[in-house]
Amino acid sequence: MVIIFGERIDMDDRYYWAALQIAVNLCYRSLYHLYRYFPSGRAVLEADIEDIKRVPHITPRVFERILQNRHKANPEQTADKLKKSGTQVTLLGDPNYPCALAQIADPPVILYTRGRLPKPTVPLLAVIGSRRATPYGKAIARRLAMDLVKLGWGVISGMARGIDTAAHEGALDGGGYTMAVFGCGINICYPRENKKLQERIEAEGCVLSEFPPDSGPHPRNFPIRNRIISGCSLGTLVIEAGERSGALITAYKALEQGRDVFAIPGSLTSKYSKGTNRLIKQGAKLVECVEDIIEEYPYLTWEIPPTPKKGSDPTLTLEESCVLRNLGLEPMHIDQLVEKTGLSVSAVGSILTLLEFKGLAKQLPGNYYINPEIELEPER
C-alpha cells in the first residue's frame, strides 16, 4: 500500500489505533500488517472475524488475542489520557511523520511524542555508543554533536548512559535540535538519573517511542527501538562500542536500511573500541572531525565553521586554559600534564580531546602533545 502523506489520516483515527495497540498488546509487526490491510483503526475494531483472518502474516496466536481483547479498546478514554499527559500521537502517513522513517521496511505505525518532531528540512545524524563510555568517548560525542547542530543538523540518540547522554547534551549546549528514542513509554525516565536531561529534550527537541505510555524498559524493546534511531537518520555515527554492544545492532540496522555508517577509531588495546574498529574494517567511514561526515552529503549546503586561526582566543573553561598554558612546541606527555595541572588523568584526557577539536592541541605518538598554534620565533 502506498501511503500518501496528508490523505490517510483522520484526527480521531490515531486514537483508535492507539487504543487497539494498548488493549491487545500488539507488537509492531502485527500492528503494521493490520494497518496495511484495514483503512482505519476503527475498521479493525468493527471488522468481522473472517476479515481479520484474511490479514497476511497475522499468526493464530495474535488472531486469538485480537478477538479476545479488542472490545476493551476505548478510543475516547485513550485520547483523554494521552492529551492530559501531554503526549502527542503521530500515525504513519501523517504529514508530521518523519519522512526518512516512513521509508524503512518496517516503520512503526504509531509514534508517541513529547516536544516537537523534526522539520523535514533538518538532516538528522544518529550518534550512539557504549553506556560505559570513557571520558575520551564522551568528550568526542559532546563535541561532534555540538559541531553538527551548529551546521544545522539535528542529533538523534537513545538517552542511555554514556555516549548517548553526551551526544544529547552536546546538541542542547550547542543550541540545536536533538531527539531521544525510548525503549519504553515516554512517561518513564530511563535511566532515572537522566530526568533533567529528558526535561531539557522535551522542551528543546523531542522524546519519542513506539511503545505506549507505561510500557516498561524491557530488554527486548531496545533492539526493536534501534531501527527507529537509524531509520530517522541519514547516517549513524558509532563512538566507542564493545564487541557485543547494542550500538552495533543500530549500525547494522542502518546498513540494512541503506543508510551511511560512520565510526570513531579507537585504541587497539581498548575493549571499548573493538566494535568501532571492526565497523571501520568492514567499511564504515572513519571519522576524525565533523567535516568527515558532512562531506558525504554535498547536496546539503551548510557553512563549515572556519578552523581557528593562529592567535585566536576561543572561549575556554578554566580547566582547558590550565592545560593549554602548559602546552608548547616541545612534546609533553599526558602524565606530565597531570602533574603540572593537578587534574586527574581522565579529566586531562577529555580536555586534550576538546582542545584537539578546537585546533589548539595535537597528539603525537606515545601520548605526547603539543600546541600547534604556537609559532617559532624567526631566527635573527
CSV table of C-alpha atoms in Angstrom, one decimal:
chain,number,residue,atom,x,y,z
A,1,MET,CA,0.0,0.0,0.0
A,2,VAL,CA,1.4,3.5,-0.9
A,3,ILE,CA,0.9,5.9,1.9
A,4,ILE,CA,0.1,9.4,0.6
A,5,PHE,CA,1.0,11.9,3.3
A,6,GLY,CA,-1.8,14.1,4.5
A,7,GLU,CA,-4.6,12.0,2.9
A,8,ARG,CA,-4.8,8.9,5.0
A,9,ILE,CA,-5.2,10.4,8.5
A,10,ASP,CA,-8.4,11.2,10.3
A,11,MET,CA,-7.6,13.1,13.5
A,12,ASP,CA,-9.7,10.7,15.6
A,13,ASP,CA,-8.4,7.6,13.9
A,14,ARG,CA,-5.0,7.8,15.6
A,15,TYR,CA,-6.7,7.2,18.9
A,16,TYR,CA,-8.5,4.1,17.6
A,17,TRP,CA,-5.1,2.7,16.6
A,18,ALA,CA,-3.6,3.6,19.9
A,19,ALA,CA,-6.5,2.1,21.9
A,20,LEU,CA,-6.2,-1.1,19.8
A,21,GLN,CA,-2.5,-1.4,20.4
A,22,ILE,CA,-2.9,-0.9,24.1
A,23,ALA,CA,-5.9,-3.2,24.6
A,24,VAL,CA,-4.5,-6.1,22.5
A,25,ASN,CA,-0.8,-5.5,23.4
A,26,LEU,CA,0.2,-5.8,19.7
A,27,CYS,CA,3.8,-6.0,18.6
A,28,TYR,CA,5.0,-3.5,16.0
A,29,ARG,CA,4.9,-6.1,13.2
A,30,SER,CA,1.3,-7.2,13.8
A,31,LEU,CA,0.1,-3.6,14.1
A,32,TYR,CA,1.8,-2.8,10.8
A,33,HIS,CA,0.2,-5.7,9.0
A,34,LEU,CA,-3.2,-4.6,10.3
A,35,TYR,CA,-2.5,-1.0,9.2
A,36,ARG,CA,-1.6,-2.1,5.7
A,37,TYR,CA,-4.8,-4.2,5.4
A,38,PHE,CA,-7.5,-2.1,7.0
A,39,PRO,CA,-8.4,1.5,6.0
A,40,SER,CA,-8.6,2.7,9.6
A,41,GLY,CA,-8.2,1.7,13.3
A,42,ARG,CA,-11.9,1.8,13.7
A,43,ALA,CA,-12.4,-0.7,10.9
A,44,VAL,CA,-10.2,-3.2,12.8
A,45,LEU,CA,-12.4,-2.9,15.9
A,46,GLU,CA,-15.6,-3.3,13.9
A,47,ALA,CA,-14.3,-6.0,11.4
A,48,ASP,CA,-15.9,-9.4,11.0
A,49,ILE,CA,-13.8,-12.4,12.2
A,50,GLU,CA,-13.3,-13.6,8.6
A,51,ASP,CA,-11.9,-10.2,7.6
A,52,ILE,CA,-9.3,-10.3,10.3
A,53,LYS,CA,-8.4,-13.9,9.4
A,54,ARG,CA,-7.6,-12.7,5.9
A,55,VAL,CA,-4.9,-10.3,7.1
A,56,PRO,CA,-1.5,-11.6,5.9
A,57,HIS,CA,1.1,-12.6,8.5
A,58,ILE,CA,-1.2,-12.4,11.4
A,59,THR,CA,-0.5,-15.6,13.4
A,60,PRO,CA,-3.3,-17.7,15.0
A,61,ARG,CA,-2.0,-16.6,18.5
A,62,VAL,CA,-2.3,-12.9,17.6
A,63,PHE,CA,-5.6,-13.5,15.9
A,64,GLU,CA,-7.0,-15.0,19.1
A,65,ARG,CA,-5.6,-12.1,21.2
A,66,ILE,CA,-7.3,-9.6,18.9
A,67,LEU,CA,-10.7,-11.4,19.2
A,68,GLN,CA,-10.4,-11.7,22.9
A,69,ASN,CA,-9.3,-8.1,23.7
A,70,ARG,CA,-10.3,-5.7,21.0
A,71,HIS,CA,-13.6,-5.0,22.8
A,72,LYS,CA,-11.5,-3.5,25.6
A,73,ALA,CA,-10.2,-0.7,23.3
A,74,ASN,CA,-11.7,2.7,24.3
A,75,PRO,CA,-10.5,5.4,21.9
A,76,GLU,CA,-12.2,8.2,23.8
A,77,GLN,CA,-10.6,7.2,27.1
A,78,THR,CA,-7.3,6.7,25.4
A,79,ALA,CA,-7.4,10.1,23.7
A,80,ASP,CA,-8.3,11.8,27.0
A,81,LYS,CA,-5.5,10.1,28.9
A,82,LEU,CA,-2.9,10.9,26.3
A,83,LYS,CA,-3.9,14.5,25.9
A,84,LYS,CA,-3.9,15.1,29.7
A,85,SER,CA,-0.3,13.7,29.9
A,86,GLY,CA,0.9,16.0,27.1
A,87,THR,CA,1.5,13.1,24.8
A,88,GLN,CA,1.1,13.6,21.1
A,89,VAL,CA,0.2,10.7,18.8
A,90,THR,CA,1.5,10.6,15.2
A,91,LEU,CA,0.4,8.0,12.8
A,92,LEU,CA,2.2,6.6,9.8
A,93,GLY,CA,1.0,8.7,6.9
A,94,ASP,CA,0.5,11.8,9.0
A,95,PRO,CA,2.2,14.9,7.4
A,96,ASN,CA,4.3,15.3,10.6
A,97,TYR,CA,5.6,11.7,10.5
A,98,PRO,CA,9.4,11.6,9.9
A,99,CYS,CA,9.8,11.1,6.1
A,100,ALA,CA,13.0,9.0,6.4
A,101,LEU,CA,11.4,6.7,9.0
A,102,ALA,CA,8.4,6.1,6.7
A,103,GLN,CA,10.7,4.7,4.0
A,104,ILE,CA,12.1,1.7,6.1
A,105,ALA,CA,10.8,-1.8,5.6
A,106,ASP,CA,9.0,-1.9,9.0
A,107,PRO,CA,8.1,1.6,10.2
A,108,PRO,CA,6.2,2.0,13.4
A,109,VAL,CA,2.5,2.7,12.9
A,110,ILE,CA,2.3,4.9,16.0
A,111,LEU,CA,4.7,7.4,17.5
A,112,TYR,CA,4.1,8.7,21.0
A,113,THR,CA,5.9,12.0,21.4
A,114,ARG,CA,6.5,15.0,23.7
A,115,GLY,CA,8.1,18.1,22.3
A,116,ARG,CA,8.4,18.7,18.6
A,117,LEU,CA,9.2,16.3,15.8
A,118,PRO,CA,12.0,17.4,13.5
A,119,LYS,CA,11.2,19.6,10.5
A,120,PRO,CA,11.7,17.8,7.1
A,121,THR,CA,14.4,20.3,6.3
A,122,VAL,CA,16.6,19.3,9.3
A,123,PRO,CA,19.0,16.5,8.5
A,124,LEU,CA,19.5,14.1,11.4
A,125,LEU,CA,22.5,12.0,12.4
A,126,ALA,CA,22.4,9.2,14.9
A,127,VAL,CA,25.2,9.4,17.5
A,128,ILE,CA,25.4,6.3,19.6
A,129,GLY,CA,27.9,4.2,21.5
A,130,SER,CA,28.8,2.4,24.8
A,131,ARG,CA,26.9,3.1,28.0
A,132,ARG,CA,30.3,2.5,29.8
A,133,ALA,CA,32.0,5.2,27.8
A,134,THR,CA,35.4,6.6,28.6
A,135,PRO,CA,35.9,10.3,29.3
A,136,TYR,CA,37.6,10.4,25.8
A,137,GLY,CA,34.5,8.9,24.1
A,138,LYS,CA,32.1,11.2,25.9
A,139,ALA,CA,34.2,14.3,25.1
A,140,ILE,CA,34.2,13.3,21.4
A,141,ALA,CA,30.4,12.7,21.4
A,142,ARG,CA,29.7,16.0,23.0
A,143,ARG,CA,32.0,18.0,20.7
A,144,LEU,CA,30.8,16.3,17.5
A,145,ALA,CA,27.1,16.8,18.4
A,146,MET,CA,27.8,20.4,19.2
A,147,ASP,CA,29.6,20.9,15.8
A,148,LEU,CA,26.8,19.2,13.9
A,149,VAL,CA,24.0,21.3,15.3
A,150,LYS,CA,25.9,24.5,14.6
A,151,LEU,CA,25.8,23.4,11.0
A,152,GLY,CA,22.1,23.0,11.1
A,153,TRP,CA,21.9,19.2,11.7
A,154,GLY,CA,19.9,17.5,14.4
A,155,VAL,CA,21.2,14.7,16.6
A,156,ILE,CA,19.3,11.6,17.5
A,157,SER,CA,20.2,9.0,20.1
A,158,GLY,CA,18.7,6.8,22.8
A,159,MET,CA,19.3,8.8,26.0
A,160,ALA,CA,21.2,5.8,27.5
A,161,ARG,CA,24.1,6.4,29.8
A,162,GLY,CA,27.5,7.2,28.3
A,163,ILE,CA,27.7,8.2,24.7
A,164,ASP,CA,24.0,8.8,24.1
A,165,THR,CA,23.8,11.2,27.1
A,166,ALA,CA,26.9,13.1,26.0
A,167,ALA,CA,25.5,13.5,22.4
A,168,HIS,CA,22.2,14.9,23.6
A,169,GLU,CA,24.0,17.3,26.0
A,170,GLY,CA,26.3,18.5,23.3
A,171,ALA,CA,23.4,19.2,20.9
A,172,LEU,CA,21.5,21.1,23.5
A,173,ASP,CA,24.5,23.0,24.7
A,174,GLY,CA,25.2,24.0,21.1
A,175,GLY,CA,21.7,25.4,20.8
A,176,GLY,CA,20.5,22.8,18.4
A,177,TYR,CA,17.9,20.1,17.9
A,178,THR,CA,18.0,16.6,19.5
A,179,MET,CA,15.6,13.7,19.6
A,180,ALA,CA,15.7,10.8,22.1
A,181,VAL,CA,14.1,7.5,21.1
A,182,PHE,CA,13.0,5.4,24.1
A,183,GLY,CA,12.7,1.6,24.5
A,184,CYS,CA,9.9,2.2,27.0
A,185,GLY,CA,6.9,4.6,27.4
A,186,ILE,CA,7.9,8.3,27.2
A,187,ASN,CA,6.4,8.9,30.6
A,188,ILE,CA,9.1,6.6,32.1
A,189,CYS,CA,12.6,8.1,32.5
A,190,TYR,CA,15.2,5.5,31.8
A,191,PRO,CA,17.8,5.7,33.2
A,192,ARG,CA,16.4,7.7,36.2
A,193,GLU,CA,19.4,9.9,36.6
A,194,ASN,CA,18.6,11.5,33.2
A,195,LYS,CA,15.3,13.1,34.4
A,196,LYS,CA,16.6,16.6,34.0
A,197,LEU,CA,18.1,15.8,30.6
A,198,GLN,CA,14.7,14.4,29.5
A,199,GLU,CA,13.0,17.6,30.5
A,200,ARG,CA,15.5,19.6,28.5
A,201,ILE,CA,15.0,17.4,25.4
A,202,GLU,CA,11.2,17.7,25.7
A,203,ALA,CA,11.5,21.5,26.0
A,204,GLU,CA,14.0,22.0,23.1
A,205,GLY,CA,13.6,18.8,21.0
A,206,CYS,CA,11.6,15.7,21.2
A,207,VAL,CA,11.3,12.4,23.1
A,208,LEU,CA,9.7,9.6,21.1
A,209,SER,CA,8.6,6.0,21.4
A,210,GLU,CA,6.5,3.4,19.6
A,211,PHE,CA,5.7,1.8,22.9
A,212,PRO,CA,2.6,3.1,24.7
A,213,PRO,CA,2.9,5.1,27.9
A,214,ASP,CA,3.6,3.0,31.0
A,215,SER,CA,5.4,0.4,28.9
A,216,GLY,CA,8.5,-0.7,30.9
A,217,PRO,CA,12.1,-0.7,29.7
A,218,HIS,CA,12.2,-4.4,28.9
A,219,PRO,CA,15.5,-5.6,27.4
A,220,ARG,CA,13.7,-7.0,24.3
A,221,ASN,CA,12.4,-3.4,23.5
A,222,PHE,CA,15.8,-1.9,22.8
A,223,PRO,CA,16.8,-3.8,19.7
A,224,ILE,CA,13.4,-3.1,18.3
A,225,ARG,CA,13.8,0.6,19.2
A,226,ASN,CA,17.2,0.8,17.4
A,227,ARG,CA,15.7,0.6,13.9
A,228,ILE,CA,13.9,3.9,14.6
A,229,ILE,CA,17.1,5.6,15.6
A,230,SER,CA,18.8,4.6,12.4
A,231,GLY,CA,15.7,4.9,10.3
A,232,CYS,CA,15.2,8.6,11.2
A,233,SER,CA,18.8,9.4,10.3
A,234,LEU,CA,20.8,10.0,7.2
A,235,GLY,CA,23.6,8.2,8.9
A,236,THR,CA,24.7,6.6,12.1
A,237,LEU,CA,27.9,7.5,14.0
A,238,VAL,CA,29.3,5.0,16.5
A,239,ILE,CA,31.6,6.3,19.2
A,240,GLU,CA,33.1,3.5,21.4
A,241,ALA,CA,31.4,0.1,21.2
A,242,GLY,CA,32.5,-3.2,22.6
A,243,GLU,CA,32.3,-6.4,20.6
A,244,ARG,CA,28.7,-7.1,21.8
A,245,SER,CA,27.5,-3.5,22.1
A,246,GLY,CA,23.9,-2.7,21.3
A,247,ALA,CA,25.2,0.2,19.3
A,248,LEU,CA,26.4,-2.3,16.7
A,249,ILE,CA,22.8,-3.5,16.3
A,250,THR,CA,21.8,0.0,15.3
A,251,ALA,CA,24.8,0.3,12.9
A,252,TYR,CA,23.8,-2.9,11.1
A,253,LYS,CA,20.2,-1.8,11.0
A,254,ALA,CA,21.4,1.4,9.3
A,255,LEU,CA,23.2,-0.7,6.7
A,256,GLU,CA,20.0,-2.8,6.1
A,257,GLN,CA,18.1,0.5,5.6
A,258,GLY,CA,20.6,1.8,3.1
A,259,ARG,CA,21.9,4.5,5.4
A,260,ASP,CA,25.5,5.5,6.0
A,261,VAL,CA,27.6,4.2,8.9
A,262,PHE,CA,30.5,6.2,10.5
A,263,ALA,CA,32.8,5.3,13.3
A,264,ILE,CA,35.4,6.9,15.5
A,265,PRO,CA,38.6,4.9,15.6
A,266,GLY,CA,40.0,3.8,19.0
A,267,SER,CA,42.9,2.2,20.7
A,268,LEU,CA,43.7,-1.4,19.5
A,269,THR,CA,44.0,-2.4,23.2
A,270,SER,CA,40.7,-0.9,24.4
A,271,LYS,CA,37.7,-3.2,24.8
A,272,TYR,CA,35.5,-0.1,24.1
A,273,SER,CA,37.0,0.3,20.6
A,274,LYS,CA,36.8,-3.3,19.4
A,275,GLY,CA,33.3,-2.8,17.9
A,276,THR,CA,34.1,0.6,16.2
A,277,ASN,CA,37.4,-0.6,14.8
A,278,ARG,CA,35.6,-3.7,13.4
A,279,LEU,CA,33.0,-1.4,11.7
A,280,ILE,CA,35.8,0.6,10.1
A,281,LYS,CA,37.4,-2.7,8.9
A,282,GLN,CA,34.0,-3.7,7.4
A,283,GLY,CA,33.6,-0.4,5.5
A,284,ALA,CA,32.3,2.2,7.9
A,285,LYS,CA,33.7,5.6,7.2
A,286,LEU,CA,36.4,6.7,9.7
A,287,VAL,CA,35.6,10.0,11.3
A,288,GLU,CA,38.1,12.4,12.9
A,289,CYS,CA,36.1,15.6,12.6
A,290,VAL,CA,32.6,16.8,11.6
A,291,GLU,CA,33.8,17.6,8.0
A,292,ASP,CA,34.3,13.8,7.5
A,293,ILE,CA,30.6,13.4,8.0
A,294,ILE,CA,29.0,16.3,6.2
A,295,GLU,CA,31.2,15.9,3.1
A,296,GLU,CA,29.2,12.7,2.4
A,297,TYR,CA,26.1,14.9,1.8
A,298,PRO,CA,27.2,17.6,-0.8
A,299,TYR,CA,23.6,18.3,-1.6
A,300,LEU,CA,23.2,19.8,1.9
A,301,THR,CA,24.9,23.2,1.6
A,302,TRP,CA,25.9,24.1,5.2
A,303,GLU,CA,28.6,26.5,6.0
A,304,ILE,CA,31.6,24.8,7.7
A,305,PRO,CA,32.9,26.8,10.7
A,306,PRO,CA,36.4,28.1,9.9
A,307,THR,CA,39.4,26.5,11.6
A,308,PRO,CA,40.6,28.7,14.5
A,309,LYS,CA,43.4,31.0,13.2
A,310,LYS,CA,46.7,31.4,14.9
A,311,GLY,CA,46.5,33.9,17.7
A,312,SER,CA,42.7,33.4,18.1
A,313,ASP,CA,41.3,33.2,21.6
A,314,PRO,CA,38.3,30.8,21.6
A,315,THR,CA,36.3,30.6,24.8
A,316,LEU,CA,37.9,28.1,27.1
A,317,THR,CA,37.0,26.8,30.5
A,318,LEU,CA,39.3,27.3,33.4
A,319,GLU,CA,40.5,23.7,33.2
A,320,GLU,CA,41.1,23.9,29.4
A,321,SER,CA,43.1,27.1,29.9
A,322,CYS,CA,45.1,25.4,32.6
A,323,VAL,CA,46.1,22.5,30.3
A,324,LEU,CA,46.7,24.8,27.3
A,325,ARG,CA,49.1,27.0,29.3
A,326,ASN,CA,51.3,24.0,29.8
A,327,LEU,CA,51.4,23.0,26.1
A,328,GLY,CA,54.1,24.3,23.8
A,329,LEU,CA,56.1,23.1,20.8
A,330,GLU,CA,58.1,20.8,22.9
A,331,PRO,CA,56.2,17.5,23.2
A,332,MET,CA,54.7,16.9,26.7
A,333,HIS,CA,53.5,13.5,28.0
A,334,ILE,CA,50.0,13.3,29.4
A,335,ASP,CA,51.4,12.3,32.8
A,336,GLN,CA,53.5,15.5,32.9
A,337,LEU,CA,50.3,17.5,32.2
A,338,VAL,CA,48.5,15.6,35.0
A,339,GLU,CA,51.4,16.5,37.4
A,340,LYS,CA,51.6,20.2,36.3
A,341,THR,CA,47.8,20.9,36.4
A,342,GLY,CA,46.8,18.8,39.4
A,343,LEU,CA,43.9,17.4,37.4
A,344,SER,CA,43.0,13.7,37.1
A,345,VAL,CA,44.2,11.6,34.1
A,346,SER,CA,40.6,11.2,32.8
A,347,ALA,CA,40.0,15.0,33.1
A,348,VAL,CA,43.2,15.9,31.3
A,349,GLY,CA,42.4,13.3,28.6
A,350,SER,CA,39.0,14.7,28.0
A,351,ILE,CA,40.3,18.3,27.9
A,352,LEU,CA,43.1,17.4,25.4
A,353,THR,CA,40.4,15.8,23.1
A,354,LEU,CA,38.4,19.0,23.2
A,355,LEU,CA,41.5,21.1,22.6
A,356,GLU,CA,42.3,18.9,19.6
A,357,PHE,CA,38.9,19.7,18.1
A,358,LYS,CA,39.5,23.4,18.6
A,359,GLY,CA,42.8,23.1,16.8
A,360,LEU,CA,44.7,24.0,20.0
A,361,ALA,CA,46.4,20.7,20.7
A,362,LYS,CA,47.9,17.9,18.6
A,363,GLN,CA,48.6,14.4,19.7
A,364,LEU,CA,51.9,12.7,18.9
A,365,PRO,CA,52.9,9.1,19.2
A,366,GLY,CA,53.3,7.8,22.7
A,367,ASN,CA,50.6,10.1,24.3
A,368,TYR,CA,52.7,13.2,23.8
A,369,TYR,CA,51.0,16.5,22.9
A,370,ILE,CA,52.0,19.9,21.5
A,371,ASN,CA,50.2,23.2,20.8
A,372,PRO,CA,50.3,23.6,17.0
A,373,GLU,CA,49.1,27.2,17.3
A,374,ILE,CA,52.5,28.5,18.7
A,375,GLU,CA,54.8,29.9,16.1
A,376,LEU,CA,58.5,29.7,16.2
A,377,GLU,CA,60.3,33.0,16.7
A,378,PRO,CA,62.2,33.8,13.5
A,379,GLU,CA,66.0,33.4,13.6
A,380,ARG,CA,67.9,36.6,13.8
